[in-house]
XYZ file of C-alpha atoms in Angstrom:
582
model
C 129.734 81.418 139.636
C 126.688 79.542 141.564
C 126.648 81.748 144.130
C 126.328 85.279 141.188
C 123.751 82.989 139.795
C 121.429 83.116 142.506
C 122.294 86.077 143.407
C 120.780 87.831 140.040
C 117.673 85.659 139.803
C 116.484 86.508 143.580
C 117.419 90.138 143.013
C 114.633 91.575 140.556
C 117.199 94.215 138.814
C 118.874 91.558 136.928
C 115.723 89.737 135.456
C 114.397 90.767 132.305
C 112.322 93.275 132.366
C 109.467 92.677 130.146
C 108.590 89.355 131.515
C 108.947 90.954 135.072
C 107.030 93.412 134.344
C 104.151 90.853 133.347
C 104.710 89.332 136.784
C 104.387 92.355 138.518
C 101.062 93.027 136.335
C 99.568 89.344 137.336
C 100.527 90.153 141.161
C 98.597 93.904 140.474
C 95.290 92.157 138.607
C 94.914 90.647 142.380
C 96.834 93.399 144.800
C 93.189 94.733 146.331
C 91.209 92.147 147.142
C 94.893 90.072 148.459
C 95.639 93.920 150.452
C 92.098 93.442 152.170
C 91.997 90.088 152.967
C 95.420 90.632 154.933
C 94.084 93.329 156.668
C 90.651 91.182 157.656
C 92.975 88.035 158.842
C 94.623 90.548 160.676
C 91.652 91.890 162.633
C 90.114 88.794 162.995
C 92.909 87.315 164.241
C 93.311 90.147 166.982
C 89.875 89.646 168.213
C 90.521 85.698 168.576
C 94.079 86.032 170.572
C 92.147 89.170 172.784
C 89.510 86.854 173.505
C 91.666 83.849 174.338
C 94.324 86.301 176.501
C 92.545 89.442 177.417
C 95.399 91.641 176.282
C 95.320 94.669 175.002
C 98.399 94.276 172.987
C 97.128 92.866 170.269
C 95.300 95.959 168.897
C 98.357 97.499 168.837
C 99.555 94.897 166.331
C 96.655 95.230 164.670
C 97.177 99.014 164.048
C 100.475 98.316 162.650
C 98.775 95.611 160.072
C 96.402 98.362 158.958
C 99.238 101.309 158.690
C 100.841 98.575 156.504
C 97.690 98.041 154.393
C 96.631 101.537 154.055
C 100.261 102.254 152.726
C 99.954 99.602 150.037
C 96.609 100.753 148.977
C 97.752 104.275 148.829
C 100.730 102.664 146.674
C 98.841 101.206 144.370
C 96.370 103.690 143.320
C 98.857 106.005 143.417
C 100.622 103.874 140.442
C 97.404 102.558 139.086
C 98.878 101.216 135.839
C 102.307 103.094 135.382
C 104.912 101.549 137.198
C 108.697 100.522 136.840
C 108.909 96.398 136.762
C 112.047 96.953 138.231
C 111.356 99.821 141.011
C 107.849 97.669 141.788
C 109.288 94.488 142.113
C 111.986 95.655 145.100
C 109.444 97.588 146.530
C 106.955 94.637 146.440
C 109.743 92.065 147.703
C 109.757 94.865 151.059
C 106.331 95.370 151.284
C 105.467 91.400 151.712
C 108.536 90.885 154.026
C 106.761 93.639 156.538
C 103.870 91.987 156.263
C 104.937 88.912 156.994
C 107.006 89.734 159.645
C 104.231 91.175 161.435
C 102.383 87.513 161.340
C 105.659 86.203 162.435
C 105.871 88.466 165.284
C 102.344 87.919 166.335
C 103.059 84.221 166.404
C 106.401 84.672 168.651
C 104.796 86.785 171.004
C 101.919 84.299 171.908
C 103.608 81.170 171.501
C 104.063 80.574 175.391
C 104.284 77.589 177.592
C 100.872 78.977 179.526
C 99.025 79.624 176.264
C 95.860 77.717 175.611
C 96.288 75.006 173.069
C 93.256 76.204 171.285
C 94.893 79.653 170.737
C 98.480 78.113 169.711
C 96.450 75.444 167.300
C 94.490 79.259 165.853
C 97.988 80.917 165.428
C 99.881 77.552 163.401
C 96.312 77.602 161.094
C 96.444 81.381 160.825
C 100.127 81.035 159.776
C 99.547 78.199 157.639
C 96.638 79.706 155.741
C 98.314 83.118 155.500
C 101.417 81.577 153.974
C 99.048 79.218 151.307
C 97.215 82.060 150.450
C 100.132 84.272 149.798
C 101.189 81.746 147.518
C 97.996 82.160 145.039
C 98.218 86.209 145.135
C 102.337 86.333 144.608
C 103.632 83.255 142.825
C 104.141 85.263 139.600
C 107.065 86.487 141.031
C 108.696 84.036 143.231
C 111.237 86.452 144.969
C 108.124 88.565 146.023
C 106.389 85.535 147.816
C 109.602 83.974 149.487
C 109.971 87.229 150.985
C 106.358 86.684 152.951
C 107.119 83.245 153.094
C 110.593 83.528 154.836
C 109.593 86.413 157.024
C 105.958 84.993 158.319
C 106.887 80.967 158.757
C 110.200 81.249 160.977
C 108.097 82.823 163.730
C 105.501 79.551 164.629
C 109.082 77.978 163.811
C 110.660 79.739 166.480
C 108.006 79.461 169.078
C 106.971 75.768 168.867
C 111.310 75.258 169.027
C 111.555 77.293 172.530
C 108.893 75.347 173.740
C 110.515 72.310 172.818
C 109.158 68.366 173.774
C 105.596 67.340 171.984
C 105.702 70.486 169.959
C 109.053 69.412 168.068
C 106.681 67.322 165.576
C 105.139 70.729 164.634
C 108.524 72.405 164.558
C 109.156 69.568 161.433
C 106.324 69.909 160.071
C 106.688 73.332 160.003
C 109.972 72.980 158.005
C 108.662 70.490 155.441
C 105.622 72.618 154.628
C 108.264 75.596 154.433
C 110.100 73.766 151.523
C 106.875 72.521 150.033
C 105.135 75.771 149.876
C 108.572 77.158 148.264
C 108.736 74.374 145.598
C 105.121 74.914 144.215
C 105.865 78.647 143.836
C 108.861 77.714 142.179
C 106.759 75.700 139.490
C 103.885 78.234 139.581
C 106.301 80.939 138.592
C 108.205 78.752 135.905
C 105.006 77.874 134.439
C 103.895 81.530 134.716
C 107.456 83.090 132.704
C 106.835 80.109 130.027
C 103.307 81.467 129.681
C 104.354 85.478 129.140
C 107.644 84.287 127.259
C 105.400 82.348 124.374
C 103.095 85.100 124.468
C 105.905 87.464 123.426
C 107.201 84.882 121.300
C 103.277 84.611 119.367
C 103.471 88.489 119.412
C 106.642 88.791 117.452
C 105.492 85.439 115.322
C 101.859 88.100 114.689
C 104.585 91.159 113.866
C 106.476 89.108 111.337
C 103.340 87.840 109.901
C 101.924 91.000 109.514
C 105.088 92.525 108.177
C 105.104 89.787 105.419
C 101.472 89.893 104.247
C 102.009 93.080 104.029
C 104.534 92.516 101.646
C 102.668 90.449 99.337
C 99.884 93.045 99.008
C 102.664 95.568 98.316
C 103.882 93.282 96.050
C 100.003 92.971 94.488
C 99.020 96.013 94.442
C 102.596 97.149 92.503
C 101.724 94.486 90.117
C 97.976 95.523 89.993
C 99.313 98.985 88.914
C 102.108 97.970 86.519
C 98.966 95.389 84.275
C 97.170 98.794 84.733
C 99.404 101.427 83.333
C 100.473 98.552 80.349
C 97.235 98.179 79.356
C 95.960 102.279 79.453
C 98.901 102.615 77.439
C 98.265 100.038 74.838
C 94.600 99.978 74.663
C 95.352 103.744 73.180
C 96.349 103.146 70.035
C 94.612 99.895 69.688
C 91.033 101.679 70.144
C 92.163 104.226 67.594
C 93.554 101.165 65.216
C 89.669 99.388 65.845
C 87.588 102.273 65.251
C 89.374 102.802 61.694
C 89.165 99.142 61.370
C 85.514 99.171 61.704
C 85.381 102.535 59.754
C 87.216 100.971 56.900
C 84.697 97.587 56.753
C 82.089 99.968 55.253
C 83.644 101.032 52.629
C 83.228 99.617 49.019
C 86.693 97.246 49.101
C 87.797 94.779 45.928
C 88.399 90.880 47.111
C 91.837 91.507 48.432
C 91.702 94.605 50.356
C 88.393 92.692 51.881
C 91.139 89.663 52.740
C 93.772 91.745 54.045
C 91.037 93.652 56.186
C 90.042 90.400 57.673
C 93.557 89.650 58.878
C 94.136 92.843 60.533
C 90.366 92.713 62.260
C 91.283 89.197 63.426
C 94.910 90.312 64.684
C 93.214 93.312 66.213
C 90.468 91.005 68.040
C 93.141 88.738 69.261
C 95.314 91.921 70.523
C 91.850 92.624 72.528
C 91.070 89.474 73.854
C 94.308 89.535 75.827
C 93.924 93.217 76.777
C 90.588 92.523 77.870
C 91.523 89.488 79.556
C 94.056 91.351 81.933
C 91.223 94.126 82.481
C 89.039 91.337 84.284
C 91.841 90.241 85.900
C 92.708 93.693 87.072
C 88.834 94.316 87.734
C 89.020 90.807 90.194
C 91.686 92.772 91.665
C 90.518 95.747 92.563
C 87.045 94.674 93.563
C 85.029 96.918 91.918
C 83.249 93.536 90.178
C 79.495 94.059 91.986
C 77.261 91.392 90.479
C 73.435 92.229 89.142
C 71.362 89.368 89.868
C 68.378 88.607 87.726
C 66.557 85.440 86.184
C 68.937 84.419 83.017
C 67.264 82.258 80.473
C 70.572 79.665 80.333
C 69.083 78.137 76.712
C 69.859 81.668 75.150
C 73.226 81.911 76.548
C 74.385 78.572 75.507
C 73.088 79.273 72.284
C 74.493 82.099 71.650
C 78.329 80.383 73.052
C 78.242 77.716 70.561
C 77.487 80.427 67.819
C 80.226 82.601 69.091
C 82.843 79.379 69.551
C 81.298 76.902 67.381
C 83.769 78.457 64.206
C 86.627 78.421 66.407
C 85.920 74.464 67.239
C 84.972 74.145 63.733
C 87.995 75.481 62.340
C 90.278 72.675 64.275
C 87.686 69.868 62.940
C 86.318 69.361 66.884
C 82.383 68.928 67.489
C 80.709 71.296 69.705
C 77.335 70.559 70.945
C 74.900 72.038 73.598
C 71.748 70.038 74.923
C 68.658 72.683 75.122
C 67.507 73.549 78.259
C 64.574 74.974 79.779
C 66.274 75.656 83.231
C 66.605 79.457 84.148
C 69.093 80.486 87.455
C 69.927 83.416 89.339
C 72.702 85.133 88.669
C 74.644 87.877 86.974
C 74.607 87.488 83.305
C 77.402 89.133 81.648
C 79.369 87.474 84.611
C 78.284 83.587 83.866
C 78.848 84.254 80.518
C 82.337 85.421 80.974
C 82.749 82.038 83.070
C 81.495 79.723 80.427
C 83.606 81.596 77.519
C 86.781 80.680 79.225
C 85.815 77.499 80.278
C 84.836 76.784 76.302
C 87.613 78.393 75.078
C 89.817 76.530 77.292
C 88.614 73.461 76.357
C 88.324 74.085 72.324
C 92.615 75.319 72.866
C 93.588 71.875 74.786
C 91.393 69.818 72.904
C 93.090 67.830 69.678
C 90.903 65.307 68.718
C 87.099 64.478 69.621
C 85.293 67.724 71.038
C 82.893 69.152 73.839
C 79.331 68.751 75.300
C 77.792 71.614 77.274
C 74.891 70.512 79.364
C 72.752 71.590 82.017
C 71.414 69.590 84.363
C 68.693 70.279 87.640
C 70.245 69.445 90.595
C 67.268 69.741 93.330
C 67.048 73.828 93.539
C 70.422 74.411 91.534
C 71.436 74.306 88.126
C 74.655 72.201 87.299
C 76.423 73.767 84.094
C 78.913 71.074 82.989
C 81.479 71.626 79.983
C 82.525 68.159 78.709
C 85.724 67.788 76.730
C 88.217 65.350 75.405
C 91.259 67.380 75.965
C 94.839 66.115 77.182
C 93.867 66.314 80.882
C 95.098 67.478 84.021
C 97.066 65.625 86.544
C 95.852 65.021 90.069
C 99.232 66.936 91.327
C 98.617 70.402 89.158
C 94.216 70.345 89.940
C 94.404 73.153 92.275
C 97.483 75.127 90.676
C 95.816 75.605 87.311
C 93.572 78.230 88.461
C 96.504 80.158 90.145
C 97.065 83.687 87.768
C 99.776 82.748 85.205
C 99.732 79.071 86.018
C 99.584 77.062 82.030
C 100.176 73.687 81.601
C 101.491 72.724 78.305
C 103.019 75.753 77.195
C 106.361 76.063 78.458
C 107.230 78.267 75.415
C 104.550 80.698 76.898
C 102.820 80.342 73.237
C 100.968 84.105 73.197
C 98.038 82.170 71.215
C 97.663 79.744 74.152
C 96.501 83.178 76.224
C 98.140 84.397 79.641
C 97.297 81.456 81.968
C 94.712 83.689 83.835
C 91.364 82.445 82.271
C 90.712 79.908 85.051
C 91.950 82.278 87.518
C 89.321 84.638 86.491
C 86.606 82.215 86.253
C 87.315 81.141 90.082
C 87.511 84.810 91.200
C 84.128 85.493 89.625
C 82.317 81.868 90.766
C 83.618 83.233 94.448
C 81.899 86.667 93.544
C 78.615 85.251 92.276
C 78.498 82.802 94.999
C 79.013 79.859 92.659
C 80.366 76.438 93.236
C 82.972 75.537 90.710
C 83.822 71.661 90.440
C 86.577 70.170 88.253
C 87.132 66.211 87.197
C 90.152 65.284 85.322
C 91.385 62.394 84.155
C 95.295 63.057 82.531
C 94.905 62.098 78.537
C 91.205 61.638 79.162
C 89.392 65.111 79.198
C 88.006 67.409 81.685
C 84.917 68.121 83.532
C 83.982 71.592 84.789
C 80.610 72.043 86.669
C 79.175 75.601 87.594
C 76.481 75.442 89.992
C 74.224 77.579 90.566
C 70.194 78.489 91.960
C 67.426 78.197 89.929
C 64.853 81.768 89.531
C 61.497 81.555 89.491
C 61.613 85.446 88.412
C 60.726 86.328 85.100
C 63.212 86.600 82.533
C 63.923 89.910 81.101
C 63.966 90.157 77.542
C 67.769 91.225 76.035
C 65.777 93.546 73.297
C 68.636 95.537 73.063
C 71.058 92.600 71.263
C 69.733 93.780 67.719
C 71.328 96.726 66.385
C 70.491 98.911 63.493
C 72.340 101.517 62.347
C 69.729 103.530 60.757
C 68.717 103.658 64.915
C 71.714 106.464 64.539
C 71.310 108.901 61.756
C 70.513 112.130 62.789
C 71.987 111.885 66.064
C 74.052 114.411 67.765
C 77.529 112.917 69.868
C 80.018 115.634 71.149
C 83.421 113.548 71.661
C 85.829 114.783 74.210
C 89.456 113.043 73.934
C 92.820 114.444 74.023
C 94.639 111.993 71.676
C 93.919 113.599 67.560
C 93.978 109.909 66.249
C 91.176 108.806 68.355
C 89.078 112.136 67.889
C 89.152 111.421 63.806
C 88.894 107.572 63.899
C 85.865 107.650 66.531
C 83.913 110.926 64.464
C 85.076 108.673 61.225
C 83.153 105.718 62.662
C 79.722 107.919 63.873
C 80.088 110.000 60.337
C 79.181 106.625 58.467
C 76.156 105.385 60.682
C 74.715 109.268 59.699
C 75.020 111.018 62.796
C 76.711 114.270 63.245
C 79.948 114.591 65.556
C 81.676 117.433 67.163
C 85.108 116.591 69.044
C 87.126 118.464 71.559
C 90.670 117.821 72.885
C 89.416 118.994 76.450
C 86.535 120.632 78.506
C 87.439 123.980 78.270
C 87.829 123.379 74.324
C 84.073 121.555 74.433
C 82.406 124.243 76.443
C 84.393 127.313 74.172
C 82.732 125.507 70.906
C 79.128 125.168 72.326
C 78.902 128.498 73.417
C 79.573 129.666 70.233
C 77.093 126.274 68.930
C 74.995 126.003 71.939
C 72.332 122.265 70.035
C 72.368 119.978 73.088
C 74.151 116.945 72.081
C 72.092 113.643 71.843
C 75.139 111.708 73.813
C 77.893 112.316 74.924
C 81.012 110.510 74.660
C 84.144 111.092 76.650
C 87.295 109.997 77.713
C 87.999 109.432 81.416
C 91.795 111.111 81.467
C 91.334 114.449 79.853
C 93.634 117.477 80.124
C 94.066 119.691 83.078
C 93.859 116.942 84.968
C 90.172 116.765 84.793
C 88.196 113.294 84.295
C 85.591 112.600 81.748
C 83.131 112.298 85.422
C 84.363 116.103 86.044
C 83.637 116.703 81.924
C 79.948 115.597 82.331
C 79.199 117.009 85.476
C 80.232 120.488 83.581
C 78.605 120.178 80.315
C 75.126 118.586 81.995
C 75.462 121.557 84.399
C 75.929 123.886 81.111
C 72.865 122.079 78.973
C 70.749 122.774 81.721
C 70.028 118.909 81.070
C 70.817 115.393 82.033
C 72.293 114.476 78.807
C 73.135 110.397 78.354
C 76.718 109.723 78.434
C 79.377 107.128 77.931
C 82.783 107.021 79.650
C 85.551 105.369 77.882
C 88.700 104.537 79.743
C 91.454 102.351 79.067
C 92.687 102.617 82.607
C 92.599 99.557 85.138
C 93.764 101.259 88.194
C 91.420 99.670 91.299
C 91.009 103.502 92.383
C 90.287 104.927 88.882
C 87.586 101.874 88.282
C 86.104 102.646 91.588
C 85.714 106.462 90.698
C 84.681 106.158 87.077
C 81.671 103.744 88.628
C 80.438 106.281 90.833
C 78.804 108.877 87.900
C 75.808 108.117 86.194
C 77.447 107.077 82.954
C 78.318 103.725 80.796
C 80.949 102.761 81.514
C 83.485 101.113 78.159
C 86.599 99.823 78.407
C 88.984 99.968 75.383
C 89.723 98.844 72.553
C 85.763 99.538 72.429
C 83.856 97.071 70.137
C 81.679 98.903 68.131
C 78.727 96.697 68.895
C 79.209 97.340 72.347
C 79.165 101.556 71.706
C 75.944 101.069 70.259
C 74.388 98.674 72.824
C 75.486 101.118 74.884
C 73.945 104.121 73.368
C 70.911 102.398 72.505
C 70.126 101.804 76.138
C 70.978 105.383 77.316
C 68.751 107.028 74.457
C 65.966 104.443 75.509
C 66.431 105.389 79.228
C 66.058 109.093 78.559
């Protein structure tokens, strides 16, 4: 069994093939310059002997050293990189056996008991150096350099042995540097095979890798589209339900319908809240979240979060205070303000006794936002899980009222997006700290004229409505009836463009949906009826669809974008700014 052992690791065509063939490329990275500097020895070698001897015989050595280099050459361009391991290393293994058999023979033909000792001390170096270098060039493959080895070193072995007496010392050392030479290319090529075999090994660790991350954004994106399609489907009926809702508040109601109105607006907000909190999650997602940078007037914005949360706070007997500020930072403001609302609200829901502080503080060039409360806590262990998506703590019943557990995930997707540092302190049963940080602006702060709305701004305006669900058509040209503006709805394009060719007033605004029939988008539905006005009429796109490709497209026309449910004030924001662009 020793003796089949040996035999298949000296004979290339039972050694694995992909590592061989890695030997036989490291042996090919060198082949030339090794080819050349054989063929060089060689010739200077023949001028040395012809010069010591005066024979003629040596050039004819010398030719075969360069018919044997020219054939390799030839060889190896005629591969260049396409070879068989297998086929290359035997033919390699012969190759460097010729060529060292011709040093061998050159040393047993001039070893002679009348041979100048300077020219037998030339032929032992020549040998020698031949064999060391050999070793460099070939010791990827062991079997390739044993064969020069074995075939160049027995001749100086032979010819220092026939001469016999003072020249048996050589004859040893000879032997010794024979097994010494062959024990260094034996570690060389080890060393070399561990090197290719943990390459392989990283390669397949890389494929695996890749073949699992891949996975996971499979796995994302499938759960990107499935928070998508849930929420188009239910943010249908629930815009339809909001418009009435809103339709209904300006109508003359007794004391109880006015009650029973408030309960179903406050069940409706709360239905939105969590829709609209899975639409910035979604929007995180996808990537289509580009921040406007501008000088934001933080005073105003505080402000106007303790009005918006103060009631909430109020209504579970907690303080809420903000300390005025006259700092003003760069940044996006719709952005920071979605930050700070979950932040606040997330404090106010965790928080059962005491209250909060929000402060601002100058920190050199930045501005430190800090929300102080005296909630229950979090423990050093669960700091950096709690702004993982659907992470809670506290609400193993997954309480609906206690939200989704991705407010903190969204506020450290959009600190990462605005380039904000977000610090937490926690001390469990104490209360929480979270700090936003970011620059200050020395730009000057542009006035948010648009935050007052009055409906009379709307009478006598002219909205054409595209959307293919009836409900929606009648709540939304309900809703722009009562602010005294006229509305004209279509299910689709073609039914828009069929009733303004018969009506051909240029609409004021228009208002569409983005999925319309025939496949067509509410970006395809402008593009048409601008094209048919002759004019570049203002335009709002309303879309309850989250899809990262939809968002993307729906961004690209020159339109407002609304996401529903729509909140009324929002619309006419939104309409205000349009008719005060154009």
């Amino acid at each position: 069994m020793n003796v089949i052992r040996r035999v298949q690791y000296w004979l290339p065509i039972f050694r694995k093939e992909n590592i061989l063939r890695e030997q036989i490329r490291l042996i090919h990275n060198n082949y030339v310059v090794a080819v050349i500097a054989y063929w060089l020895t060689s010739l200077i070698a023949s001028i040395v002997v012809y010069l010591f001897s005066n024979d003629l015989t040596i050039f004819i050595w010398l030719t075969g050293t360069s018919a044997i280099t020219v054939y390799s050459l030839l060889h190896y361009f005629r591969l260049a990189k396409n070879f068989n391991p297998l086929a290359e290393a035997r033919y390699q293994t012969g190759i460097l056996f010729v060529m060292g058999s011709l040093f061998g023979l050159l040393s047993i033909i001039y070893i002679k008991p009348d041979s100048d000792p300077v020219l037998l001390a030339y032929i032992i170096m020549l040998s020698a150096g031949a064999a060391a270098g050999a070793l460099v060039m070939q010791a990827p493959c062991l079997p390739v350099y044993t064969a020069f080895l074995l075939s160049s070193m027995p001749g100086p072995f032979v010819g220092f042995l026939i001469l016999g007496g003072v020249y048996y010392g050589i004859v040893a050392a000879i032997v010794i540097y024979i097994l010494v030479l062959y024990y260094c290319g034996y570690n060389m090529e080890r060393t070399v095979k561990h090197s290719i075999e943990l390459r392989f090994a990283n390669v397949d660790l890389i494929d695996k890798l890749q073949s699992a991350v891949g996975s996971a954004e499979k796995a994302n994106r499938d759960k990107s589209v499935f928070l998508a399609s849930a929420s188009h489907d239910l943010r249908q009926p629930l815009h339809a339900m909001g418009l009435f809702i809103e339709t209904m508040g300006q109508l003359d109601l007794n004391q109880q319908q006015t009650n029973v109105l408030k309960h179903i607006n406050l069940a409706s907000d709360a239905t939105r809240d969590m829709l609209n909190t899975l639409l910035n999650f979604s929007k995180l997602d996808a990537g289509v979240i580009e921040p406007t940078f501008e000088a934001v007037d933080l005073q105003n914005l505080l402000a106007k979060l303790e009005q918006e949360l103060g009631a909430t706070a109020d209504g579970k007997q907690l303080f809420y205070r903000s300390r005025e500020t006259n700092l003003v930072a760069h940044t996006d403001p719709a952005l920071l303000e979605l930050i700070l609302r979950n932040i606040i609200s997330n404090a106010i829901r965790y928080t059962k006794t005491g209250g909060l502080l929000v402060s601002c503080r100058r920190r050199d060039n930045y501005a430190s936002i800090e929300v102080w409360d005296t909630g229950i806590g979090i423990p050093d262990t669960e700091q950096g899980n709690i702004f993982k998506e659907f992470h809670q703590l506290g609400n193993p019943e997954r309480d609906r009222q206690k939200g989704f557990g991705l407010g903190l995930a969204i506020v450290k997707g959009l600190c990462e997006t605005l380039g904000a540092e977000l610090i937490l302190n926690s001390r469990l049963g104490k209360g929480s700290t979270f700090k936003i940080v970011l620059p200050l602006s020395n730009e000057p702060i542009i006035s948010d004229a648009l935050s007052t709305i009055d409906e009379k701004d709307f009478i006598g305006l002219h909205f054409l409505f595209i959307d293919d669900d009836e409900s929606i058509r009648a709540a939304m040209k309900s809703l722009l009836n009562s602010w005294g503006s006229y509305c004209t709805t279509a299910e689709s394009l073609d039914h828009a463009l069929f009733l303004k060719e018969n009506n051909n007033t240029v609409p004021d605004v228009l208002i569409v949906d983005y999925r319309l029939r025939e496949n067509k988008t509410g970006g395809e539905a402008i593009i048409a009826l601008r094209k048919h006005f002759n004019k570049k009429v203002p335009a709002v796109i309303v879309t309850g669809d989250t899809a990262a490709d939809r968002l993307r497209e729906a961004q690209e026309y020159d339109a407002t974008l609304l996401h529903k449910p729509v909140v009324v004030s929002e619309l006419q924001i939104a309409i205000k700014d349009l008719l005060r662009k154009a």
